[in-house]
PDB file of C-alpha atoms and ligand atoms in Angstrom:
ATOM      1  CA  MET G   1      86.487  91.340 147.213  1.00 42.00           C
ATOM      2  CA  ALA G   2      84.970  88.759 149.984  1.00 43.00           C
ATOM      3  CA  SER G   3      85.806  85.292 149.665  1.00 45.00           C
ATOM      4  CA  PRO G   4      83.487  82.290 148.956  1.00 51.00           C
ATOM      5  CA  GLY G   5      80.742  82.195 151.686  1.00 45.00           C
ATOM      6  CA  SER G   6      82.705  84.959 154.132  1.00 48.00           C
ATOM      7  CA  SER G   7      79.102  86.617 154.740  1.00 49.00           C
ATOM      8  CA  GLY G   8      77.903  83.094 155.144  1.00 50.00           C
ATOM      9  CA  ARG G   9      74.375  84.510 155.060  1.00 53.00           C
ATOM     10  CA  CYS G  10      71.181  83.926 152.928  1.00 53.00           C
ATOM     11  CA  SER G  11      67.778  85.222 152.405  1.00 52.00           C
ATOM     12  CA  SER G  12      65.199  83.679 154.422  1.00 49.00           C
ATOM     13  CA  ARG G  13      64.287  81.146 151.885  1.00 60.00           C
ATOM     14  CA  SER G  14      67.345  81.389 149.622  1.00 67.00           C
ATOM     15  CA  ARG G  15      70.427  78.705 149.651  1.00 80.00           C
ATOM     16  CA  VAL G  16      72.384  81.133 147.871  1.00 94.00           C
ATOM     17  CA  PRO G  17      75.169  82.604 149.615  1.00 96.00           C
ATOM     18  CA  GLU G  18      76.074  86.525 150.081  1.00 94.00           C
ATOM     19  CA  PHE G  19      79.004  88.375 149.569  1.00 93.00           C
ATOM     20  CA  ARG G  20      79.502  91.430 151.789  1.00 85.00           C
ATOM     21  CA  ALA G  21      80.785  94.181 149.525  1.00 77.00           C
ATOM     22  CA  GLY G  22      81.022  97.704 150.463  1.00 69.00           C
ATOM     23  CA  PRO G  23      81.175  99.007 154.028  1.00 65.00           C
ATOM     24  CA  SER G  24      79.955  96.621 156.877  1.00 62.00           C
ATOM     25  CA  GLY G  25      76.427  96.912 157.461  1.00 62.00           C
ATOM     26  CA  GLY G  26      75.709  97.341 153.486  1.00 72.00           C
ATOM     27  CA  ARG G  27      73.191  95.043 151.377  1.00 79.00           C
ATOM     28  CA  GLY G  28      74.810  91.777 150.670  1.00 90.00           C
ATOM     29  CA  VAL G  29      75.126  90.912 146.978  1.00 94.00           C
ATOM     30  CA  PRO G  30      73.894  87.058 146.130  1.00 96.00           C
ATOM     31  CA  ALA G  31      76.451  85.317 144.688  1.00 97.00           C
ATOM     32  CA  VAL G  32      74.173  84.030 141.301  1.00 98.00           C
ATOM     33  CA  GLY G  33      71.758  86.402 139.918  1.00 98.00           C
ATOM     34  CA  LEU G  34      69.303  86.335 137.081  1.00 98.00           C
ATOM     35  CA  GLY G  35      70.107  87.831 134.145  1.00 97.00           C
ATOM     36  CA  THR G  36      67.507  89.564 132.349  1.00 96.00           C
ATOM     37  CA  ALA G  37      68.736  90.662 128.940  1.00 94.00           C
ATOM     38  CA  SER G  38      66.898  87.793 126.888  1.00 91.00           C
ATOM     39  CA  ALA G  39      63.598  89.487 128.529  1.00 92.00           C
ATOM     40  CA  ARG G  40      63.220  91.488 125.382  1.00 89.00           C
ATOM     41  CA  PHE G  41      63.420  88.558 123.334  1.00 91.00           C
ATOM     42  CA  MET G  42      60.687  86.678 124.931  1.00 91.00           C
ATOM     43  CA  GLY G  43      56.951  87.164 125.086  1.00 90.00           C
ATOM     44  CA  GLU G  44      56.191  89.228 128.602  1.00 93.00           C
ATOM     45  CA  ASP G  45      54.226  86.257 129.642  1.00 95.00           C
ATOM     46  CA  ASP G  46      57.045  83.937 128.989  1.00 96.00           C
ATOM     47  CA  PHE G  47      59.560  86.058 130.904  1.00 96.00           C
ATOM     48  CA  ARG G  48      57.165  86.231 133.875  1.00 97.00           C
ATOM     49  CA  VAL G  49      57.417  82.816 133.969  1.00 97.00           C
ATOM     50  CA  VAL G  50      60.771  82.284 134.261  1.00 97.00           C
ATOM     51  CA  LEU G  51      61.432  85.218 136.906  1.00 98.00           C
ATOM     52  CA  LEU G  52      58.826  83.169 138.908  1.00 98.00           C
ATOM     53  CA  ALA G  53      60.436  80.178 138.659  1.00 98.00           C
ATOM     54  CA  ALA G  54      63.933  82.047 139.874  1.00 98.00           C
ATOM     55  CA  LEU G  55      62.572  83.027 142.865  1.00 97.00           C
ATOM     56  CA  GLU G  56      60.668  79.781 144.167  1.00 97.00           C
ATOM     57  CA  VAL G  57      63.737  78.271 143.536  1.00 97.00           C
ATOM     58  CA  GLY G  58      65.618  80.515 145.239  1.00 97.00           C
ATOM     59  CA  TYR G  59      67.263  83.170 142.870  1.00 98.00           C
ATOM     60  CA  ARG G  60      67.422  86.700 145.055  1.00 97.00           C
ATOM     61  CA  HIS G  61      69.583  88.829 142.645  1.00 97.00           C
ATOM     62  CA  ILE G  62      68.166  90.496 139.547  1.00 97.00           C
ATOM     63  CA  ASP G  63      70.255  92.135 136.991  1.00 96.00           C
ATOM     64  CA  THR G  64      67.682  94.660 135.052  1.00 95.00           C
ATOM     65  CA  ALA G  65      68.864  97.415 132.167  1.00 90.00           C
ATOM     66  CA  SER G  66      66.815 100.151 130.725  1.00 87.00           C
ATOM     67  CA  VAL G  67      68.179  98.705 127.266  1.00 88.00           C
ATOM     68  CA  TYR G  68      66.940  94.825 128.388  1.00 90.00           C
ATOM     69  CA  GLY G  69      63.526  96.536 128.450  1.00 90.00           C
ATOM     70  CA  SER G  70      63.179  94.402 131.952  1.00 94.00           C
ATOM     71  CA  GLU G  71      62.820  96.725 134.696  1.00 94.00           C
ATOM     72  CA  ARG G  72      59.092  97.380 134.448  1.00 95.00           C
ATOM     73  CA  VAL G  73      58.211  93.608 134.486  1.00 96.00           C
ATOM     74  CA  VAL G  74      60.725  92.599 137.375  1.00 97.00           C
ATOM     75  CA  GLY G  75      59.041  95.184 139.366  1.00 97.00           C
ATOM     76  CA  GLU G  76      55.625  93.735 138.586  1.00 97.00           C
ATOM     77  CA  GLY G  77      56.941  90.384 138.984  1.00 98.00           C
ATOM     78  CA  VAL G  78      58.629  90.816 142.561  1.00 98.00           C
ATOM     79  CA  ALA G  79      55.135  92.194 143.463  1.00 98.00           C
ATOM     80  CA  ASP G  80      53.616  89.225 141.906  1.00 97.00           C
ATOM     81  CA  ALA G  81      56.059  86.967 144.110  1.00 98.00           C
ATOM     82  CA  VAL G  82      55.013  88.783 147.509  1.00 98.00           C
ATOM     83  CA  ARG G  83      51.502  88.474 146.970  1.00 97.00           C
ATOM     84  CA  ARG G  84      51.883  84.731 145.901  1.00 97.00           C
ATOM     85  CA  GLY G  85      54.170  84.065 149.310  1.00 97.00           C
ATOM     86  CA  VAL G  86      57.342  83.320 147.238  1.00 97.00           C
ATOM     87  CA  LEU G  87      58.298  86.280 148.941  1.00 97.00           C
ATOM     88  CA  LYS G  88      57.698  87.856 152.334  1.00 95.00           C
ATOM     89  CA  SER G  89      58.967  91.234 150.824  1.00 96.00           C
ATOM     90  CA  ARG G  90      60.535  93.219 148.174  1.00 94.00           C
ATOM     91  CA  GLU G  91      63.605  94.060 150.424  1.00 94.00           C
ATOM     92  CA  GLU G  92      64.415  90.249 150.229  1.00 95.00           C
ATOM     93  CA  VAL G  93      65.693  90.697 146.233  1.00 96.00           C
ATOM     94  CA  PHE G  94      68.964  92.808 145.285  1.00 95.00           C
ATOM     95  CA  VAL G  95      67.953  94.128 142.010  1.00 95.00           C
ATOM     96  CA  THR G  96      70.579  96.073 139.988  1.00 91.00           C
ATOM     97  CA  THR G  97      69.940  97.912 136.792  1.00 86.00           C
ATOM     98  CA  LYS G  98      72.072 100.298 134.357  1.00 77.00           C
ATOM     99  CA  VAL G  99      71.502 103.085 132.192  1.00 66.00           C
ATOM    100  CA  TRP G 100      73.289 102.539 128.201  1.00 58.00           C
ATOM    101  CA  CYS G 101      75.934 104.632 127.271  1.00 52.00           C
ATOM    102  CA  THR G 102      75.944 106.799 130.407  1.00 50.00           C
ATOM    103  CA  GLN G 103      77.619 104.916 132.811  1.00 50.00           C
ATOM    104  CA  CYS G 104      80.794 102.784 133.242  1.00 49.00           C
ATOM    105  CA  HIS G 105      80.348  99.485 135.215  1.00 52.00           C
ATOM    106  CA  PRO G 106      83.693  98.622 136.124  1.00 52.00           C
ATOM    107  CA  ASP G 107      82.506  95.912 138.925  1.00 77.00           C
ATOM    108  CA  LEU G 108      80.429  93.841 136.199  1.00 89.00           C
ATOM    109  CA  VAL G 109      82.597  91.765 133.334  1.00 94.00           C
ATOM    110  CA  GLU G 110      83.071  89.139 131.220  1.00 95.00           C
ATOM    111  CA  LEU G 111      84.507  86.198 133.234  1.00 97.00           C
ATOM    112  CA  ASN G 112      84.595  82.378 133.298  1.00 98.00           C
ATOM    113  CA  PRO G 113      87.320  79.870 132.961  1.00 98.00           C
ATOM    114  CA  VAL G 114      88.018  80.542 129.231  1.00 97.00           C
ATOM    115  CA  TRP G 115      88.215  84.525 130.321  1.00 97.00           C
ATOM    116  CA  GLN G 116      89.971  84.246 133.897  1.00 97.00           C
ATOM    117  CA  GLN G 117      90.865  88.025 133.833  1.00 96.00           C
ATOM    118  CA  LYS G 118      93.335  87.005 136.575  1.00 96.00           C
ATOM    119  CA  LYS G 119      95.393  90.745 137.050  1.00 95.00           C
ATOM    120  CA  LEU G 120      91.583  92.239 137.003  1.00 95.00           C
ATOM    121  CA  LEU G 121      90.619  90.173 139.846  1.00 96.00           C
ATOM    122  CA  GLU G 122      94.258  90.701 141.761  1.00 96.00           C
ATOM    123  CA  PHE G 123      93.763  94.721 140.948  1.00 94.00           C
ATOM    124  CA  CYS G 124      89.648  94.868 142.277  1.00 93.00           C
ATOM    125  CA  LYS G 125      90.851  92.515 145.318  1.00 93.00           C
ATOM    126  CA  GLU G 126      93.575  95.115 146.139  1.00 94.00           C
ATOM    127  CA  LYS G 127      90.815  98.486 145.785  1.00 91.00           C
ATOM    128  CA  GLY G 128      88.166  96.333 147.951  1.00 90.00           C
ATOM    129  CA  ILE G 129      85.674  95.963 144.421  1.00 91.00           C
ATOM    130  CA  HIS G 130      83.113  93.410 144.356  1.00 93.00           C
ATOM    131  CA  VAL G 131      83.226  91.848 141.096  1.00 95.00           C
ATOM    132  CA  THR G 132      80.034  90.265 139.160  1.00 96.00           C
ATOM    133  CA  ALA G 133      81.075  88.254 135.941  1.00 97.00           C
ATOM    134  CA  TYR G 134      78.803  88.010 133.055  1.00 95.00           C
ATOM    135  CA  HIS G 135      78.790  85.436 130.324  1.00 96.00           C
ATOM    136  CA  PRO G 136      79.416  82.495 133.312  1.00 98.00           C
ATOM    137  CA  LEU G 137      78.468  80.102 130.901  1.00 97.00           C
ATOM    138  CA  GLY G 138      80.221  81.553 128.063  1.00 94.00           C
ATOM    139  CA  GLY G 139      77.136  83.721 127.086  1.00 91.00           C
ATOM    140  CA  LYS G 140      74.394  83.059 124.262  1.00 83.00           C
ATOM    141  CA  TYR G 141      75.961  81.557 121.113  1.00 75.00           C
ATOM    142  CA  LYS G 142      74.669  81.291 117.238  1.00 71.00           C
ATOM    143  CA  THR G 143      74.036  77.778 117.062  1.00 74.00           C
ATOM    144  CA  SER G 144      77.169  77.391 114.147  1.00 71.00           C
ATOM    145  CA  THR G 145      79.347  78.770 116.707  1.00 82.00           C
ATOM    146  CA  VAL G 146      81.189  76.825 119.818  1.00 90.00           C
ATOM    147  CA  ASN G 147      80.590  77.989 123.119  1.00 94.00           C
ATOM    148  CA  PRO G 148      84.128  77.355 124.272  1.00 95.00           C
ATOM    149  CA  VAL G 149      83.421  76.908 127.853  1.00 97.00           C
ATOM    150  CA  MET G 150      80.516  74.734 127.533  1.00 96.00           C
ATOM    151  CA  ASN G 151      82.736  72.470 125.120  1.00 96.00           C
ATOM    152  CA  SER G 152      85.944  72.794 127.157  1.00 97.00           C
ATOM    153  CA  ASP G 153      87.125  69.366 127.691  1.00 98.00           C
ATOM    154  CA  VAL G 154      88.866  70.249 130.324  1.00 98.00           C
ATOM    155  CA  LEU G 155      85.823  71.176 131.951  1.00 98.00           C
ATOM    156  CA  LYS G 156      83.987  68.394 130.697  1.00 98.00           C
ATOM    157  CA  GLU G 157      86.508  65.800 132.217  1.00 98.00           C
ATOM    158  CA  ILE G 158      86.040  67.863 135.766  1.00 98.00           C
ATOM    159  CA  ALA G 159      82.416  67.686 135.250  1.00 98.00           C
ATOM    160  CA  GLU G 160      82.224  63.919 134.798  1.00 98.00           C
ATOM    161  CA  ALA G 161      84.676  62.774 137.316  1.00 98.00           C
ATOM    162  CA  LYS G 162      82.506  64.976 139.611  1.00 98.00           C
ATOM    163  CA  GLY G 163      79.259  63.990 138.919  1.00 98.00           C
ATOM    164  CA  LYS G 164      78.097  67.963 138.178  1.00 98.00           C
ATOM    165  CA  SER G 165      77.428  69.511 135.069  1.00 98.00           C
ATOM    166  CA  VAL G 166      80.183  71.631 133.207  1.00 98.00           C
ATOM    167  CA  ALA G 167      78.029  74.654 133.909  1.00 98.00           C
ATOM    168  CA  GLN G 168      78.054  74.014 137.616  1.00 98.00           C
ATOM    169  CA  ILE G 169      81.866  73.267 137.089  1.00 98.00           C
ATOM    170  CA  SER G 170      81.887  77.006 135.607  1.00 98.00           C
ATOM    171  CA  LEU G 171      79.911  78.864 138.067  1.00 98.00           C
ATOM    172  CA  ARG G 172      81.510  76.966 140.744  1.00 98.00           C
ATOM    173  CA  TRP G 173      85.153  77.993 139.749  1.00 98.00           C
ATOM    174  CA  ILE G 174      83.681  81.801 138.857  1.00 98.00           C
ATOM    175  CA  TYR G 175      82.510  81.713 143.098  1.00 98.00           C
ATOM    176  CA  GLU G 176      85.520  80.764 144.391  1.00 98.00           C
ATOM    177  CA  GLN G 177      87.475  83.801 142.862  1.00 98.00           C
ATOM    178  CA  GLY G 178      85.227  85.884 145.173  1.00 96.00           C
ATOM    179  CA  ALA G 179      82.960  86.849 142.824  1.00 97.00           C
ATOM    180  CA  SER G 180      79.186  86.842 142.121  1.00 97.00           C
ATOM    181  CA  MET G 181      77.752  86.285 138.512  1.00 98.00           C
ATOM    182  CA  LEU G 182      74.708  86.551 136.516  1.00 97.00           C
ATOM    183  CA  THR G 183      73.560  83.620 134.508  1.00 97.00           C
ATOM    184  CA  THR G 184      70.425  82.906 132.875  1.00 96.00           C
ATOM    185  CA  SER G 185      68.148  80.108 131.541  1.00 97.00           C
ATOM    186  CA  THR G 186      65.051  79.943 130.188  1.00 96.00           C
ATOM    187  CA  LYS G 187      64.551  76.219 131.654  1.00 97.00           C
ATOM    188  CA  ARG G 188      63.532  75.601 135.342  1.00 97.00           C
ATOM    189  CA  GLU G 189      65.668  72.999 136.072  1.00 98.00           C
ATOM    190  CA  ARG G 190      68.616  74.979 135.032  1.00 98.00           C
ATOM    191  CA  LEU G 191      67.678  77.773 136.542  1.00 98.00           C
ATOM    192  CA  LYS G 192      68.093  75.219 139.914  1.00 97.00           C
ATOM    193  CA  GLU G 193      71.142  73.475 138.856  1.00 98.00           C
ATOM    194  CA  ASN G 194      73.140  76.423 138.497  1.00 98.00           C
ATOM    195  CA  ILE G 195      72.544  77.663 141.833  1.00 98.00           C
ATOM    196  CA  GLU G 196      73.325  74.274 143.261  1.00 97.00           C
ATOM    197  CA  ILE G 197      77.157  74.640 144.033  1.00 98.00           C
ATOM    198  CA  PHE G 198      77.489  75.890 147.304  1.00 97.00           C
ATOM    199  CA  ASP G 199      77.739  72.513 149.006  1.00 96.00           C
ATOM    200  CA  TRP G 200      80.972  70.745 147.510  1.00 98.00           C
ATOM    201  CA  GLN G 201      84.329  72.577 146.014  1.00 98.00           C
ATOM    202  CA  LEU G 202      86.688  72.032 142.989  1.00 98.00           C
ATOM    203  CA  SER G 203      90.372  70.341 144.422  1.00 98.00           C
ATOM    204  CA  ASP G 204      93.802  71.505 144.252  1.00 98.00           C
ATOM    205  CA  ASP G 205      94.029  69.647 141.180  1.00 98.00           C
ATOM    206  CA  ASP G 206      90.904  70.886 139.491  1.00 98.00           C
ATOM    207  CA  ARG G 207      91.844  74.587 139.598  1.00 98.00           C
ATOM    208  CA  LEU G 208      95.330  73.711 138.737  1.00 98.00           C
ATOM    209  CA  LYS G 209      93.914  72.199 135.123  1.00 98.00           C
ATOM    210  CA  ILE G 210      91.653  75.153 134.900  1.00 98.00           C
ATOM    211  CA  SER G 211      94.404  78.183 135.179  1.00 98.00           C
ATOM    212  CA  GLN G 212      95.979  76.209 132.147  1.00 98.00           C
ATOM    213  CA  ILE G 213      92.705  76.645 130.045  1.00 97.00           C
ATOM    214  CA  PRO G 214      93.446  78.450 126.863  1.00 95.00           C
ATOM    215  CA  GLN G 215      92.030  82.174 127.173  1.00 94.00           C
ATOM    216  CA  HIS G 216      89.267  83.449 124.565  1.00 86.00           C
ATOM    217  CA  LYS G 217      87.328  86.465 125.031  1.00 85.00           C
ATOM    218  CA  LYS G 218      83.495  86.633 123.806  1.00 80.00           C
ATOM    219  CA  VAL G 219      82.948  90.456 123.758  1.00 69.00           C
ATOM    220  CA  SER G 220      85.547  92.421 122.124  1.00 64.00           C
ATOM    221  CA  VAL G 221      85.791  96.098 122.612  1.00 59.00           C
ATOM    222  CA  LEU G 222      84.062  97.218 119.450  1.00 56.00           C
ATOM    223  CA  SER G 223      80.923  95.678 120.808  1.00 54.00           C
ATOM    224  CA  ILE G 224      81.283  97.955 124.018  1.00 54.00           C
ATOM    225  CA  LEU G 225      81.284 101.355 121.702  1.00 54.00           C
ATOM    226  CA  CYS G 226      78.266 103.137 120.682  1.00 49.00           C
ATOM    227  CA  PRO G 227      77.791 105.675 117.884  1.00 45.00           C
ATOM    228  CA  ASP G 228      79.113 108.703 119.822  1.00 43.00           C
ATOM    229  CA  GLY G 229      81.902 107.060 121.033  1.00 41.00           C
ATOM    230  CA  VAL G 230      82.837 104.903 124.375  1.00 43.00           C
ATOM    231  CA  SER G 231      79.758 104.020 126.091  1.00 42.00           C
ATOM    232  CA  SER G 232      81.230 101.325 128.753  1.00 46.00           C
ATOM    233  CA  VAL G 233      84.716 100.769 129.791  1.00 48.00           C
ATOM    234  CA  GLU G 234      85.699  97.013 131.202  1.00 46.00           C
ATOM    235  CA  LEU G 235      89.063  97.704 133.517  1.00 47.00           C
ATOM    236  CA  SER G 236      89.748  94.054 131.414  1.00 47.00           C
ATOM    237  CA  GLU G 237      90.330  96.496 128.358  1.00 47.00           C
ATOM    238  CA  VAL G 238      92.888  98.897 130.498  1.00 47.00           C
ATOM    239  CA  ASP G 239      96.277  98.119 131.352  1.00 43.00           C
ATOM    240  CA  VAL G 240      96.834  98.295 135.283  1.00 44.00           C
ATOM    241  CA  VAL G 241     100.244 100.024 135.519  1.00 41.00           C
ATOM    242  CA  GLU G 242     101.965 100.998 138.852  1.00 37.00           C
ATOM    243  CA  ALA G 243     101.607 104.563 139.739  1.00 33.00           C
TER     244      ALA G 243
HETATM  245  N1  NAP F   1      77.886  94.238 129.650  1.00 90.65           N
HETATM  246  C1  NAP F   1      76.844  93.821 130.567  1.00 90.65           C
HETATM  247  O1  NAP F   1      76.741  94.583 131.384  1.00 90.65           O
HETATM  248  C2  NAP F   1      76.602  92.297 130.299  1.00 90.65           C
HETATM  249  C3  NAP F   1      76.780  91.559 129.175  1.00 90.65           C
HETATM  250  C4  NAP F   1      75.936  90.844 129.086  1.00 90.65           C
HETATM  251  C5  NAP F   1      74.934  90.143 130.135  1.00 90.65           C
HETATM  252  N2  NAP F   1      74.905  90.778 131.104  1.00 90.65           N
HETATM  253  C6  NAP F   1      74.137  90.242 132.436  1.00 90.65           C
HETATM  254  O2  NAP F   1      74.473  88.867 132.579  1.00 90.65           O
HETATM  255  C7  NAP F   1      73.053  87.866 132.199  1.00 90.65           C
HETATM  256  C8  NAP F   1      73.721  86.713 131.692  1.00 90.65           C
HETATM  257  O3  NAP F   1      73.970  86.431 130.662  1.00 90.65           O
HETATM  258  P1  NAP F   1      74.742  85.249 129.735  1.00 90.65           P
HETATM  259  O4  NAP F   1      74.314  85.069 128.386  1.00 90.65           O
HETATM  260  O5  NAP F   1      76.373  86.135 129.844  1.00 90.65           O
HETATM  261  O6  NAP F   1      74.397  84.523 130.845  1.00 90.65           O
HETATM  262  P2  NAP F   1      75.141  82.883 130.790  1.00 90.65           P
HETATM  263  O7  NAP F   1      74.988  82.147 131.684  1.00 90.65           O
HETATM  264  O8  NAP F   1      76.896  82.838 130.154  1.00 90.65           O
HETATM  265  O9  NAP F   1      74.721  81.964 129.184  1.00 90.65           O
HETATM  266  C9  NAP F   1      73.347  81.490 129.237  1.00 90.65           C
HETATM  267  C10 NAP F   1      73.004  80.868 128.363  1.00 90.65           C
HETATM  268  O10 NAP F   1      73.545  79.576 128.971  1.00 90.65           O
HETATM  269  C11 NAP F   1      72.734  78.697 128.789  1.00 90.65           C
HETATM  270  N3  NAP F   1      72.303  78.298 129.835  1.00 90.65           N
HETATM  271  C12 NAP F   1      71.936  78.342 131.730  1.00 90.65           C
HETATM  272  N4  NAP F   1      72.369  77.418 131.944  1.00 90.65           N
HETATM  273  C13 NAP F   1      72.211  76.693 131.565  1.00 90.65           C
HETATM  274  C14 NAP F   1      73.240  75.136 131.901  1.00 90.65           C
HETATM  275  N5  NAP F   1      73.023  74.685 133.435  1.00 90.65           N
HETATM  276  N6  NAP F   1      73.301  74.047 131.228  1.00 90.65           N
HETATM  277  C15 NAP F   1      73.568  74.399 130.084  1.00 90.65           C
HETATM  278  N7  NAP F   1      73.331  75.543 129.228  1.00 90.65           N
HETATM  279  C16 NAP F   1      72.802  76.711 130.067  1.00 90.65           C
HETATM  280  C17 NAP F   1      71.398  79.764 128.301  1.00 90.65           C
HETATM  281  O11 NAP F   1      70.384  78.671 127.414  1.00 90.65           O
HETATM  282  P3  NAP F   1      68.777  78.509 128.259  1.00 90.65           P
HETATM  283  O12 NAP F   1      67.772  79.337 128.201  1.00 90.65           O
HETATM  284  O13 NAP F   1      68.380  77.532 126.982  1.00 90.65           O
HETATM  285  O14 NAP F   1      68.904  77.275 129.337  1.00 90.65           O
HETATM  286  C18 NAP F   1      71.752  80.731 127.920  1.00 90.65           C
HETATM  287  O15 NAP F   1      71.272  80.650 126.459  1.00 90.65           O
HETATM  288  C19 NAP F   1      72.433  88.998 130.950  1.00 90.65           C
HETATM  289  O16 NAP F   1      71.552  88.422 131.118  1.00 90.65           O
HETATM  290  C20 NAP F   1      72.599  90.376 131.690  1.00 90.65           C
HETATM  291  O17 NAP F   1      71.845  90.373 132.437  1.00 90.65           O
HETATM  292  C21 NAP F   1      75.532  91.909 131.185  1.00 90.65           C
END
């Protein structure tokens, strides 16, 4: 797993650094990507606006899936961004997809300061597997439920002392773990805020406080099962044993 900024490369108009994952000379993974799971709940036109805003502020990593219904609109949105001159070419964008119920995604895991996955990160680092985080801000919660990331007193205290937002502290912590992440927002200013995490860092004291946050997982094993059996296995659900 690459360490923060180890590749140092950013695409022409993006300030988002990339992790060098896989064989040398392979494609870099931009540290922050736009998730598109909410595309299916938004009108297509509204989603196009969000996608264009993300590309304009500097996102070059887009996560799609057939189950999100976002693949076609992302393809069209990227082509539109090239026509508008926001992108020089389609090649600038790192696009991922996945096929529900048929694939295992051991490198895409729930990861944030309230679900730190220390054992999994160590395992992946040892095996050279690049990790991408989902729910970096704890994910979307019903209004009646408290999001433990965004409402963490520890993160709030660090954010206030640093003049950053709670979201930025969470995203920066993930970046410092050597993982890239997929976040999403319908708001341009938040999309921008979420990539303004690369020119400052957490202190040792901040990291220590975050390491002591009580752990809480959002996605349970039941939610990754499909009617026909196990559809996708997270390494966090599997005990790593010495051979
Ligand atoms: N198993 C899987 O493979 C899997 C599972 C889940 C997700 N994913 C991927 O990961 C992507 C990310 O989804 P997620 O829900 O996990 O993302 P997240 O970043 O943890 O949460 C997104 C939520 O946070 C809010 N938000 C974003 N920026 C904010 C900020 N600066 N301040 C306050 N609130 C902020 C957004 O609301 P607003 O829109 O109101 O800003 C949105 O409701 C998905 O779209 C999908 O591509 C993959």
